Short mmCIF file of C-alpha atoms and ligand atoms in Angstrom, two decimals:
data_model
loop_
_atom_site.label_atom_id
_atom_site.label_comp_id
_atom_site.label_asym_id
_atom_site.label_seq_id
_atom_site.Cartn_x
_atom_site.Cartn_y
_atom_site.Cartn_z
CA UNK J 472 15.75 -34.48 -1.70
CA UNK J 473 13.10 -31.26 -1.50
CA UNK J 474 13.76 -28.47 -3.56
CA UNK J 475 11.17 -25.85 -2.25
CA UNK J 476 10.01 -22.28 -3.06
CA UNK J 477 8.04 -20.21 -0.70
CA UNK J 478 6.82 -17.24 -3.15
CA UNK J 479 4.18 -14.49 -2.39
CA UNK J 480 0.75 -14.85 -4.18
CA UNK J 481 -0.08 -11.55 -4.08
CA UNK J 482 1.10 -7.91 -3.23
CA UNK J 483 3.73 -9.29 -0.68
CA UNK J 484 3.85 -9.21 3.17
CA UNK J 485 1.69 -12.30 2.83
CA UNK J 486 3.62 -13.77 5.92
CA UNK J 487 6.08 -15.31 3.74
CA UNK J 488 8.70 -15.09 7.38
CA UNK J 489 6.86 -17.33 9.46
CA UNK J 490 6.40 -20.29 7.09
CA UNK J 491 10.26 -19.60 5.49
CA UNK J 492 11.24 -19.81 9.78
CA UNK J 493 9.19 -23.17 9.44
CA UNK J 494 10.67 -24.78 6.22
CA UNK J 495 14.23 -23.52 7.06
CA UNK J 496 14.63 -26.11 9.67
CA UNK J 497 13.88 -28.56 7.54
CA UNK J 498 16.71 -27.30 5.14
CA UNK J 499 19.99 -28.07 4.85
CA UNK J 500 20.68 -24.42 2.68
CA UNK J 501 18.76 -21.22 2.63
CA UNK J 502 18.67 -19.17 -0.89
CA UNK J 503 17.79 -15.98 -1.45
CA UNK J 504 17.41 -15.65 -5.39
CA UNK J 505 15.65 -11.88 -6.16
CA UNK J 506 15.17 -8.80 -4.44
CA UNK J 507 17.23 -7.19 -2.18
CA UNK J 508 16.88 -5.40 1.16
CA UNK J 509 13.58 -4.07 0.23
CA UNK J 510 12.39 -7.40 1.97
CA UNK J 511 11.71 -7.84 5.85
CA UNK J 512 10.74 -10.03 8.27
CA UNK J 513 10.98 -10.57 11.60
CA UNK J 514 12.37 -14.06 13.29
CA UNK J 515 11.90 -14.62 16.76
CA UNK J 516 14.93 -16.82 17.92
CA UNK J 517 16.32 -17.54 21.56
CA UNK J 518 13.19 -15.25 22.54
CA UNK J 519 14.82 -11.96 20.58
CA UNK J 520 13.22 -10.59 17.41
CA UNK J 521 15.66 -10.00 14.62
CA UNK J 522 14.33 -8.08 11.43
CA UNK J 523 16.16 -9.66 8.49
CA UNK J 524 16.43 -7.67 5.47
CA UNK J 525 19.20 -9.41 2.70
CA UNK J 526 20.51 -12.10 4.88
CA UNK J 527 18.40 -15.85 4.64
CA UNK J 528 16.32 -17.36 6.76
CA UNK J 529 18.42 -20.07 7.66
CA UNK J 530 20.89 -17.51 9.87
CA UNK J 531 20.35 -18.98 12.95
CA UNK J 532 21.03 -21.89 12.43
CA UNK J 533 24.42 -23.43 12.49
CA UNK J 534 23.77 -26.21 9.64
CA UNK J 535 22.74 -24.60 7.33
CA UNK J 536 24.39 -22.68 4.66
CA UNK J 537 22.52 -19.45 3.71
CA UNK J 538 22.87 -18.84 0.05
CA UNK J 539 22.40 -15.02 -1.33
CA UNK J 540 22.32 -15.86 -5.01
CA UNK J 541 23.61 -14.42 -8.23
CA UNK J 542 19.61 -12.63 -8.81
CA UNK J 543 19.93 -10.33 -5.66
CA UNK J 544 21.03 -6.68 -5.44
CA UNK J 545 23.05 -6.52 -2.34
CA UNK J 546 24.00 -3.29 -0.36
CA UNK J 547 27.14 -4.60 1.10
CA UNK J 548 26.75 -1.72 4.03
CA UNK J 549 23.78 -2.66 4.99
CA UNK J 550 24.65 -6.60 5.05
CA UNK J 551 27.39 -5.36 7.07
CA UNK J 552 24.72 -3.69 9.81
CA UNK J 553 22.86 -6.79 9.62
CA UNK J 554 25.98 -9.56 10.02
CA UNK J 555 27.19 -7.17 13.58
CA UNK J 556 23.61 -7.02 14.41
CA UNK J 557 23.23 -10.80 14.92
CA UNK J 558 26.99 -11.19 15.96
CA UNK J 559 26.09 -8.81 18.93
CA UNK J 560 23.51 -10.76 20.29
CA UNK J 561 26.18 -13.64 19.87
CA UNK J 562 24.87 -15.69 16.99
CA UNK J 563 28.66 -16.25 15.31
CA UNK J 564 28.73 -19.85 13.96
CA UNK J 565 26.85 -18.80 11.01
CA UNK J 566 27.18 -19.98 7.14
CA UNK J 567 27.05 -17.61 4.60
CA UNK J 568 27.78 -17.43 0.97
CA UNK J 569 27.27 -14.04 -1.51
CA UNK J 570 27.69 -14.80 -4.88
CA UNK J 571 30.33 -13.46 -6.85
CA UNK J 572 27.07 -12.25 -9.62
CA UNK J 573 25.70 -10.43 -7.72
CA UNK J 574 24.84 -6.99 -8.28
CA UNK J 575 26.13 -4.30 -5.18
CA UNK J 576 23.37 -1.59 -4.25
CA UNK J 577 25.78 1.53 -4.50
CA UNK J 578 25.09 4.62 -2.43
CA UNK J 579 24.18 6.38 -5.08
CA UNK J 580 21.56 3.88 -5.93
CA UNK J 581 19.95 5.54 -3.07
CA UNK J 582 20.13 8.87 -4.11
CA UNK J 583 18.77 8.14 -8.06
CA UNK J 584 15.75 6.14 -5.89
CA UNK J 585 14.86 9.34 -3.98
CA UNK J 586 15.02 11.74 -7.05
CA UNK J 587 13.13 9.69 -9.31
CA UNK J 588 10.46 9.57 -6.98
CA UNK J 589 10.82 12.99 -6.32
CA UNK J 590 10.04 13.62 -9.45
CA UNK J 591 7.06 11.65 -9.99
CA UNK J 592 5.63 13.63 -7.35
CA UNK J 593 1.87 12.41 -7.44
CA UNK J 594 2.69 9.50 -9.57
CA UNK J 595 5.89 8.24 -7.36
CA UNK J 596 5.71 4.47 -7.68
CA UNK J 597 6.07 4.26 -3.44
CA UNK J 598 9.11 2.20 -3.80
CA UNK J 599 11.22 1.67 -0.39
CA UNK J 600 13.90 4.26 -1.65
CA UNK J 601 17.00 1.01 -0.89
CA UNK J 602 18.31 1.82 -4.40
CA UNK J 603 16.38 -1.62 -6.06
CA UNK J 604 15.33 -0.05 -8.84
CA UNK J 605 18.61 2.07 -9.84
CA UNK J 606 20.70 -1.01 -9.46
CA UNK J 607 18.94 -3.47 -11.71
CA UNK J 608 19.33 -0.48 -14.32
CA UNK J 609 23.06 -0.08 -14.17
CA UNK J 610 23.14 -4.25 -14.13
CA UNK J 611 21.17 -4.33 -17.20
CA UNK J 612 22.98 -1.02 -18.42
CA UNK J 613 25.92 -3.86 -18.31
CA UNK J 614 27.54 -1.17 -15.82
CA UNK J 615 27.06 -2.49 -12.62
CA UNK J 616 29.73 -3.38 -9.98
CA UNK J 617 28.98 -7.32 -8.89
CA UNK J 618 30.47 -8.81 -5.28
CA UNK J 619 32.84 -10.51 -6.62
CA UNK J 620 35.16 -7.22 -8.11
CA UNK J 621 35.31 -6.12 -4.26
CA UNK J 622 37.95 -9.05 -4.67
CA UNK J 623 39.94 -7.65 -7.62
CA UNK J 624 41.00 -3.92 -6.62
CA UNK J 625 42.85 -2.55 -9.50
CA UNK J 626 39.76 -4.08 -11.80
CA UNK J 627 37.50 -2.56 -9.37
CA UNK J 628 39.10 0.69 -9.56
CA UNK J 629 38.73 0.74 -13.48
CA UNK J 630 35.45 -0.22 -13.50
CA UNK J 631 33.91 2.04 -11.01
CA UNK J 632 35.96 5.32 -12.76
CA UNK J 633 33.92 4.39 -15.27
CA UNK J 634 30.82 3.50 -14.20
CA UNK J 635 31.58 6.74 -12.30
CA UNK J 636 31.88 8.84 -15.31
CA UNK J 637 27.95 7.42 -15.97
CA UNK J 638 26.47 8.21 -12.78
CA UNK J 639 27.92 11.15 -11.79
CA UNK J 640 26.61 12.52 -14.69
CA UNK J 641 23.08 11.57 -13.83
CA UNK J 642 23.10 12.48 -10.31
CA UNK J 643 24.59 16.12 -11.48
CA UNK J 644 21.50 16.65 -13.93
CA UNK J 645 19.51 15.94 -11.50
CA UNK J 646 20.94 18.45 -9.07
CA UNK J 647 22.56 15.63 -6.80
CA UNK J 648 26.02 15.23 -4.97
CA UNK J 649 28.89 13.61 -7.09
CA UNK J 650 31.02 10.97 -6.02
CA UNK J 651 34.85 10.73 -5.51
CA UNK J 652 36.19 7.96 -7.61
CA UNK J 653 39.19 7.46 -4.07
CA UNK J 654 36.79 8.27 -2.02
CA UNK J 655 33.90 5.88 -3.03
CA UNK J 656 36.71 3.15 -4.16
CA UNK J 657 38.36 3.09 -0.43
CA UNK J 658 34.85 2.25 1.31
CA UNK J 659 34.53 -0.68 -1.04
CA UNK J 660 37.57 -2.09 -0.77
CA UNK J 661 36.72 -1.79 3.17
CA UNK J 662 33.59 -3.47 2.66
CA UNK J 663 35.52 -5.81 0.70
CA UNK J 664 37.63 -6.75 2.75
CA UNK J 665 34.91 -7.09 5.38
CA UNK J 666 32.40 -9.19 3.73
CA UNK J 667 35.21 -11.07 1.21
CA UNK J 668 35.21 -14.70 3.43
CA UNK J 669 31.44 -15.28 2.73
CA UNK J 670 31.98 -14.49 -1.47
CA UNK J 671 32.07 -17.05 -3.82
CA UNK J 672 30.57 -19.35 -6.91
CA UNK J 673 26.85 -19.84 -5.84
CA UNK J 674 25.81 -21.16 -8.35
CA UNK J 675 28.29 -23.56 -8.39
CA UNK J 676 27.40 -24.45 -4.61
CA UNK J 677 24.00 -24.97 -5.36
CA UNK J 678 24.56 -27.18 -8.74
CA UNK J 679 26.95 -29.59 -6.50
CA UNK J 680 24.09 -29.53 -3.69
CA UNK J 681 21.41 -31.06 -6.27
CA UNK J 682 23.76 -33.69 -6.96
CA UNK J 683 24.79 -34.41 -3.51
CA UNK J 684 20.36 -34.36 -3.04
CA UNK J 685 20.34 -31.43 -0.41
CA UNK J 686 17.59 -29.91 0.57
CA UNK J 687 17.75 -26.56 -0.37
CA UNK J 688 14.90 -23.85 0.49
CA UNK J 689 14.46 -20.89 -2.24
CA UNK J 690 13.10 -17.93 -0.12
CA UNK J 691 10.73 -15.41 -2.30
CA UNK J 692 10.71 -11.61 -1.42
CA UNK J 693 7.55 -9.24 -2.17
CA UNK J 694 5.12 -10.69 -4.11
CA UNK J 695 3.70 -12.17 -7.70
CA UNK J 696 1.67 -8.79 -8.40
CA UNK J 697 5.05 -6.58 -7.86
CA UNK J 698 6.74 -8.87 -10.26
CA UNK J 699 8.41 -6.73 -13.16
CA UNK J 700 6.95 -8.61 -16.13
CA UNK J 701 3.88 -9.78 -14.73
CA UNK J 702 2.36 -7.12 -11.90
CA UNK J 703 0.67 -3.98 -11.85
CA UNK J 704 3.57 -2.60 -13.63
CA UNK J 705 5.28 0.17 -13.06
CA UNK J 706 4.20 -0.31 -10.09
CA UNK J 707 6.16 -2.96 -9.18
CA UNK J 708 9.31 -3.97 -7.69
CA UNK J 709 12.43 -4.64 -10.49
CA UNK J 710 12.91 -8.15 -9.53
CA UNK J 711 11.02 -11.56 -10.47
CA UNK J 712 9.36 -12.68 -7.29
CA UNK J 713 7.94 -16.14 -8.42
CA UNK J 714 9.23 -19.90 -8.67
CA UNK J 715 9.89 -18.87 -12.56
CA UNK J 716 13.08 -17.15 -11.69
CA UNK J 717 14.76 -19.32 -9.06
CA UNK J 718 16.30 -20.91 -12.02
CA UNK J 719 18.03 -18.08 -13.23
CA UNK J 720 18.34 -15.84 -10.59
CA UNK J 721 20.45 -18.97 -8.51
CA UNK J 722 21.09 -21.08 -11.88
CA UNK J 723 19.47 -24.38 -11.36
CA UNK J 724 17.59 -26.43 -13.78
CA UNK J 725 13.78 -25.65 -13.92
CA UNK J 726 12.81 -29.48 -13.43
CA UNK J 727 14.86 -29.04 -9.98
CA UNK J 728 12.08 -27.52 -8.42
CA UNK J 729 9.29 -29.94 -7.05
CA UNK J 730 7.28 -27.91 -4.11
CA UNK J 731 6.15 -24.27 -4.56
CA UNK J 732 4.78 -23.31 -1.46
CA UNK J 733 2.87 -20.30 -2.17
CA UNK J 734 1.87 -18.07 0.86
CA UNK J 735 -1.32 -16.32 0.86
CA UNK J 736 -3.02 -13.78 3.26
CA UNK J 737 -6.64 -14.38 3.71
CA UNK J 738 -7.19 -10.90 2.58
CA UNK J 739 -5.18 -8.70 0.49
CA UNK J 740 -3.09 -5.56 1.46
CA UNK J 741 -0.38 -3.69 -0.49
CA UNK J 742 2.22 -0.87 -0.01
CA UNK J 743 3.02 1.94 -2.87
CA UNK J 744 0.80 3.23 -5.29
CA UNK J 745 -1.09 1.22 -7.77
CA UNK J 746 -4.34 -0.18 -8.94
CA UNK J 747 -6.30 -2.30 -6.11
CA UNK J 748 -9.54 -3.43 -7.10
CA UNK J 749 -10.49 -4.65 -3.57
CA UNK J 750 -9.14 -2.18 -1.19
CA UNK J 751 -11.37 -1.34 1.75
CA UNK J 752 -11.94 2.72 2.58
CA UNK J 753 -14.22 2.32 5.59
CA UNK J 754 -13.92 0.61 9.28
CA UNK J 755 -13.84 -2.99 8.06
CA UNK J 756 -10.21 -2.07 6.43
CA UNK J 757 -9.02 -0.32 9.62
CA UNK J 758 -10.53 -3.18 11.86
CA UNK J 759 -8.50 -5.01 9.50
CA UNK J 760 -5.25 -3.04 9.42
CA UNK J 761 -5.02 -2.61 13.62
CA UNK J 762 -5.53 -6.43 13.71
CA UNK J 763 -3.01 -7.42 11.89
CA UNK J 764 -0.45 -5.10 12.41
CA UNK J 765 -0.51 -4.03 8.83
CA UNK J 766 2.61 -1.95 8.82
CA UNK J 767 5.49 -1.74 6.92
CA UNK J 768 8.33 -3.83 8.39
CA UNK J 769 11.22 -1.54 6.19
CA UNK J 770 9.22 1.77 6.03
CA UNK J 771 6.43 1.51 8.56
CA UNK J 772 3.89 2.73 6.41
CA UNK J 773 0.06 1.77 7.06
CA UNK J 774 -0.83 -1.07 4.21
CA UNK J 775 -3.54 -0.73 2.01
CA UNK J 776 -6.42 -3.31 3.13
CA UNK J 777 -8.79 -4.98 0.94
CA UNK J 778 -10.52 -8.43 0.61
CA UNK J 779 -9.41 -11.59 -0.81
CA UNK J 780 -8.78 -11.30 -4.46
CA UNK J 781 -8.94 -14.84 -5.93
CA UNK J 782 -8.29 -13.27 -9.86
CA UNK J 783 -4.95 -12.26 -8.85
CA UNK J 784 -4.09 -15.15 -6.36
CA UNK J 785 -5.52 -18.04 -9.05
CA UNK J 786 -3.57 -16.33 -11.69
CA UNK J 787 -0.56 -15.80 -9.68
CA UNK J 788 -0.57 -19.81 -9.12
CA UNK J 789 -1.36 -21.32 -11.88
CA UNK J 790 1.66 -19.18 -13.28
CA UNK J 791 4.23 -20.27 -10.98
CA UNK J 792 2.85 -23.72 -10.74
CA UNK J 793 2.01 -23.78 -7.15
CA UNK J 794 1.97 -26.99 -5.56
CA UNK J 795 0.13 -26.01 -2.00
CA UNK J 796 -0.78 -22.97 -0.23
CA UNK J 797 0.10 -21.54 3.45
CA UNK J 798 -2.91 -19.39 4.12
CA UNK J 799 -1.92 -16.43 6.41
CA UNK J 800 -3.61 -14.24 9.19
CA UNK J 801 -6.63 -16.10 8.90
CA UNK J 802 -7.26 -15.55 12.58
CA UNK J 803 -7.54 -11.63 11.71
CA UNK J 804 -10.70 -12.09 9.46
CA UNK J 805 -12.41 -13.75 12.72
CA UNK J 806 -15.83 -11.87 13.54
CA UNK J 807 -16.57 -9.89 9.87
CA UNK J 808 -20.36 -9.66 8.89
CA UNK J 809 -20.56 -10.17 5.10
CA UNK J 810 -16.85 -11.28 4.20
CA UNK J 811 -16.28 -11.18 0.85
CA UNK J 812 -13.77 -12.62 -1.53
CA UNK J 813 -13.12 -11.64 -5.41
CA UNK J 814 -14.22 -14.08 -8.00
CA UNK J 815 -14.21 -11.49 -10.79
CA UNK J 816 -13.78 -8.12 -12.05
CA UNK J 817 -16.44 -6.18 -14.10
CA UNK J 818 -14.52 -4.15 -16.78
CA UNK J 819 -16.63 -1.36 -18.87
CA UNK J 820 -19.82 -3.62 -18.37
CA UNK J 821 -17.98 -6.85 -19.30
CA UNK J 822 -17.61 -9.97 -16.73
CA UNK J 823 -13.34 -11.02 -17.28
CA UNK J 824 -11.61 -13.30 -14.94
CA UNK J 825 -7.94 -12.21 -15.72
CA UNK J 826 -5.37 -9.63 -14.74
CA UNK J 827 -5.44 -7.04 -17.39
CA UNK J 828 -2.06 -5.75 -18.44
CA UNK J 829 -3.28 -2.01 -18.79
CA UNK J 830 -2.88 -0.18 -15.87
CA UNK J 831 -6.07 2.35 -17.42
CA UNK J 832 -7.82 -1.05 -17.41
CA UNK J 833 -7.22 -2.81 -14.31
CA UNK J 834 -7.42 0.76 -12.69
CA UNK J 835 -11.27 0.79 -13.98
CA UNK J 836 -12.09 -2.54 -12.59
CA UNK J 837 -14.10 -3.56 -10.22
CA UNK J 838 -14.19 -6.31 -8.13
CA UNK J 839 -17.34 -8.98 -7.87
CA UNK J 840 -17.84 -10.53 -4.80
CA UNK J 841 -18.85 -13.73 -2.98
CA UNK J 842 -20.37 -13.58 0.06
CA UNK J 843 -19.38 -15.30 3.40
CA UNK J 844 -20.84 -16.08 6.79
CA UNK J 845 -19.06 -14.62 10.01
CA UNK J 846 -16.61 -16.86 11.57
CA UNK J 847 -14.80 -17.28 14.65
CA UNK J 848 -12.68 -20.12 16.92
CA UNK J 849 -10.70 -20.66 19.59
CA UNK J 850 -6.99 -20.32 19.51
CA UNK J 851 -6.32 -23.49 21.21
CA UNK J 852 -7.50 -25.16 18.35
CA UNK J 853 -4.80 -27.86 16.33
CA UNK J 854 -5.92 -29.26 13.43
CA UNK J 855 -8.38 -28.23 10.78
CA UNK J 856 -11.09 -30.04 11.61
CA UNK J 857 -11.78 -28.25 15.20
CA UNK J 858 -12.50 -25.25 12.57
CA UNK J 859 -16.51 -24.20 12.32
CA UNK J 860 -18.31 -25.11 9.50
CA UNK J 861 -17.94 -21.22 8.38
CA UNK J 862 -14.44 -20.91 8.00
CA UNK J 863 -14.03 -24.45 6.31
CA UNK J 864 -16.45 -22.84 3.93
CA UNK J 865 -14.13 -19.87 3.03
CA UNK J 866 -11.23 -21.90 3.03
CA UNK J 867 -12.67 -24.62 0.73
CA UNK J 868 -13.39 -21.93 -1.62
CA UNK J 869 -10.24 -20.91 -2.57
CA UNK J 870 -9.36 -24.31 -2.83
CA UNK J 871 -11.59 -25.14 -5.23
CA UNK J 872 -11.49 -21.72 -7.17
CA UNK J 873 -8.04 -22.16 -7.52
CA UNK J 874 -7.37 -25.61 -7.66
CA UNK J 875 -4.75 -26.07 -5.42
CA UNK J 876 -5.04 -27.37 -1.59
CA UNK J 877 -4.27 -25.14 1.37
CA UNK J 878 -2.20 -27.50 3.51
CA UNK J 879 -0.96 -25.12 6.05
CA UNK J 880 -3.08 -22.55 7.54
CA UNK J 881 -1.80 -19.76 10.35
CA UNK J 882 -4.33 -18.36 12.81
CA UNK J 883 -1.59 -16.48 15.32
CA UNK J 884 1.46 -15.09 15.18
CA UNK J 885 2.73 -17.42 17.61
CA UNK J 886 4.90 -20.28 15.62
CA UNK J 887 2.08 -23.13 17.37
CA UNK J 888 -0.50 -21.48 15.85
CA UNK J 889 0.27 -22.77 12.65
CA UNK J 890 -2.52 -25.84 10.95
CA UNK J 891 -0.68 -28.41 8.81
CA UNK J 892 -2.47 -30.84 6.95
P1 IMP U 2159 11.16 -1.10 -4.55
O1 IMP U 2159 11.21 -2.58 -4.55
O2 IMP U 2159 11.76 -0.46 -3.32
O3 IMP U 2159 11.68 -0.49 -5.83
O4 IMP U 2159 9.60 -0.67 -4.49
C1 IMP U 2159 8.73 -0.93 -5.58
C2 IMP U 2159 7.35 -1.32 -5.08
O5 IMP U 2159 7.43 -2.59 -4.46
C3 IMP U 2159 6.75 -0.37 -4.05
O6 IMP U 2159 5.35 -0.32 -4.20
C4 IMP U 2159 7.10 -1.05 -2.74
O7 IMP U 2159 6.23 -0.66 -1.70
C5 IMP U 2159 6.93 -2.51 -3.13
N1 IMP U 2159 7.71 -3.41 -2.28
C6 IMP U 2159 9.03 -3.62 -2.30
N2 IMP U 2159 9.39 -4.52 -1.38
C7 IMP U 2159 8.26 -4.91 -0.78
C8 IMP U 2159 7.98 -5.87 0.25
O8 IMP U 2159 8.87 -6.55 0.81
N3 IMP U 2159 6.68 -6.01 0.58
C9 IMP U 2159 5.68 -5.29 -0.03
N4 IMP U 2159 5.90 -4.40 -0.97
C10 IMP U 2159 7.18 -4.21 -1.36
#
């Protein structure tokens, strides 16, 4: 039995979809434990490119049971838009299971996730405006409507008059449209009725799965550094990214776990606002950003570029207990004079090797770098060894900064250009 986690090590779009499309066929079910449609990635399948959003990697594939666990925040609307997207290119024999927990993305989610950042004006967090945010308030607010009261309609009804009563009180300070208690109750029940064959106990699924020794594939969204407890908070996503949630956020044991995969880009790049110690401002960053296509996949906005930062990726392992890493994009770093990667920060004159939790702090910190040699190979290459001497070098480094082995290593987009040790 495997129980694996793919997580991001750093600010996400690590290339988290490409090794997920890898370790999916090797699943028997696909979870998605955090996060919501905020994620993206693209899988290539039957020679079409699908960009998946809430539903799991394991879609396409007829075996295996895709799992979207009580941690999520689902927009059942969207989901809907996704599900008809992949029916209409005729993938139909498909298993999927929403749990009953989990928390529905409302539309006026949305709205609240616009104003707020409105309202920040210069210090709007950058968030991807789904409603993430607003909905892990009302769940923690203990008002939130879950999937499973789409299945109980006078409940429902009760529960979103008064959830109702909260909101559209909010969105009226704030100069917003109300919502229609029949109006906004009809489109659920819709939805409800729609999406009410894949609902049920996940976590119930999944505890029956361990003991019947499945192997069961925990997909991360975003990344370690958006995490809202540990990254450069606020600006962060509201979820828990990392191996330490899959427990909760699907409810399995801890000791369940025994592979975290964690995915690293061979550089660094990040989307929102927010301290970045190693972002790139001149033509090494673009060079960067053109090569590997570092745009948004849910808002198309350019990514920040920057070098490796080996503070935040060692930290960001040795927290979640990574096991291995998937390097990513290492192809795009071919032909850079002086690569660098960060081994430290220098803080008001002072050498530290940690994250700091100020934001003032990290904000004033600046990156010290190791120096490496240009690098370049052929894309017909297949196993590590046919790599130069210069890019074992860089490679080696991280593994012995951070202590833990980089066993697969992608240098193309293409799935064959993937290096497994
Ligand atoms: P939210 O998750 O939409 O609330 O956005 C909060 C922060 O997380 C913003 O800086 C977003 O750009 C970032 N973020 C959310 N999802 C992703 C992702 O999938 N990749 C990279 N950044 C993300």
């Amino acid at each position: 039995m495997s129980v694996t986690v793919i997580e991001g090590s750093q600010w996400g779009d690590e290339g988290k979809g490409k090794i997920t499309d890898y370790l999916a066929s090797q699943s028997d079910i696909v979870v998605r434990f955090q996060g919501g449609n905020n994620a993206g990635h693209t899988i290539c399948f039957n020679g079409k490119r699908f960009a998946l959003r809430s539903l799991p990697s394991g879609i396409f594939n007829s075996n295996i049971t895709n799992v979207i666990a009580d941690g999520v925040v689902l927009n059942p609307f969207s989901l809907k838009e996704e599900i008809e997207g992949i029916k209409s290119s005729g993938i139909t024999d498909f298993k999927l299971l929403i749990s009953n927990r989990c928390h529905l993305i409302m539309p006026y989610h949305l709205d609240l996730d616009g104003a707020y950042e409105n309202l920040l004006s210069d210090k709007k967090i950058g968030t991807t405006k789904k409603g993430i945010g607003p909905c892990y308030v009302d769940k923690a607010a203990r008002r939130g409507i879950r999937a499973g009261d789409l299945l109980e309609k006078d409940f429902l009804k009760e529960k979103l008059k008064d959830t109702l009563k909260v909101k559209n009180l909010e969105l009226r300070s704030l100069g917003l449209k109300e919502y229609d208690l029949e109006d906004l109750y009809n489109k659920l029940i819709e939805i409800g009725d729609y999406l009410k064959k894949y609902i049920a106990d996940s976590q119930y699924f999944l505890i029956n799965a361990l003991e019947e020794n499945k192997n069961i594939l925990f997909e991360g969204a975003q990344g370690m550094m958006l995490d809202i407890d540990r990254g450069t908070y606020p600006y962060v996503t509201s979820s828990s990214p990392s191996s330490n949630y899959v427990s909760q956020g699907a409810g399995i044991p801890p000791q369940a776990i025994n592979r975290v995969v964690a995915i690293c880009k061979a550089y660094t790049t990040r989307v929102g606002e927010g301290p970045f110690p190693t972002e790139l401002h001149n033509e090494i960053g673009d060079l960067i950003r053109e090569k590997g296509h570092e745009y948004g996949t849910v808002t198309k906005r350019p990514r920040r570029v920057g070098y490796l930062d080996l503070v935040v990726v060692k930290r960001n392992l040795k927290m979640s207990g990574a096991s291995e890493i998937a390097l990513m994009l290492f192809d795009v770093l071919e032909n850079i004079d002086h690569l660098k990667i960060c081994i430290n920060y220098e803080l008001d004159g002072k050498i530290i090797d940690y994250v700091p939790a100020s934001l003032n702090e990290y904000s004033r910190c600046k990156p010290i770098y190791k120096e490496f040699k240009k690098f370049s190979f052929s894309d017909k290459i297949h196993s590590f060894n046919e790599l130069p001497i210069e890019a074992k070098e860089y490679i080696s480094f991280i593994e012995e900064f951070t202590g833990v082995k980089v066993k697969i290593l992608s240098i193309g987009s293409d799935r064959n250009a993937t290096l497994v040790r």
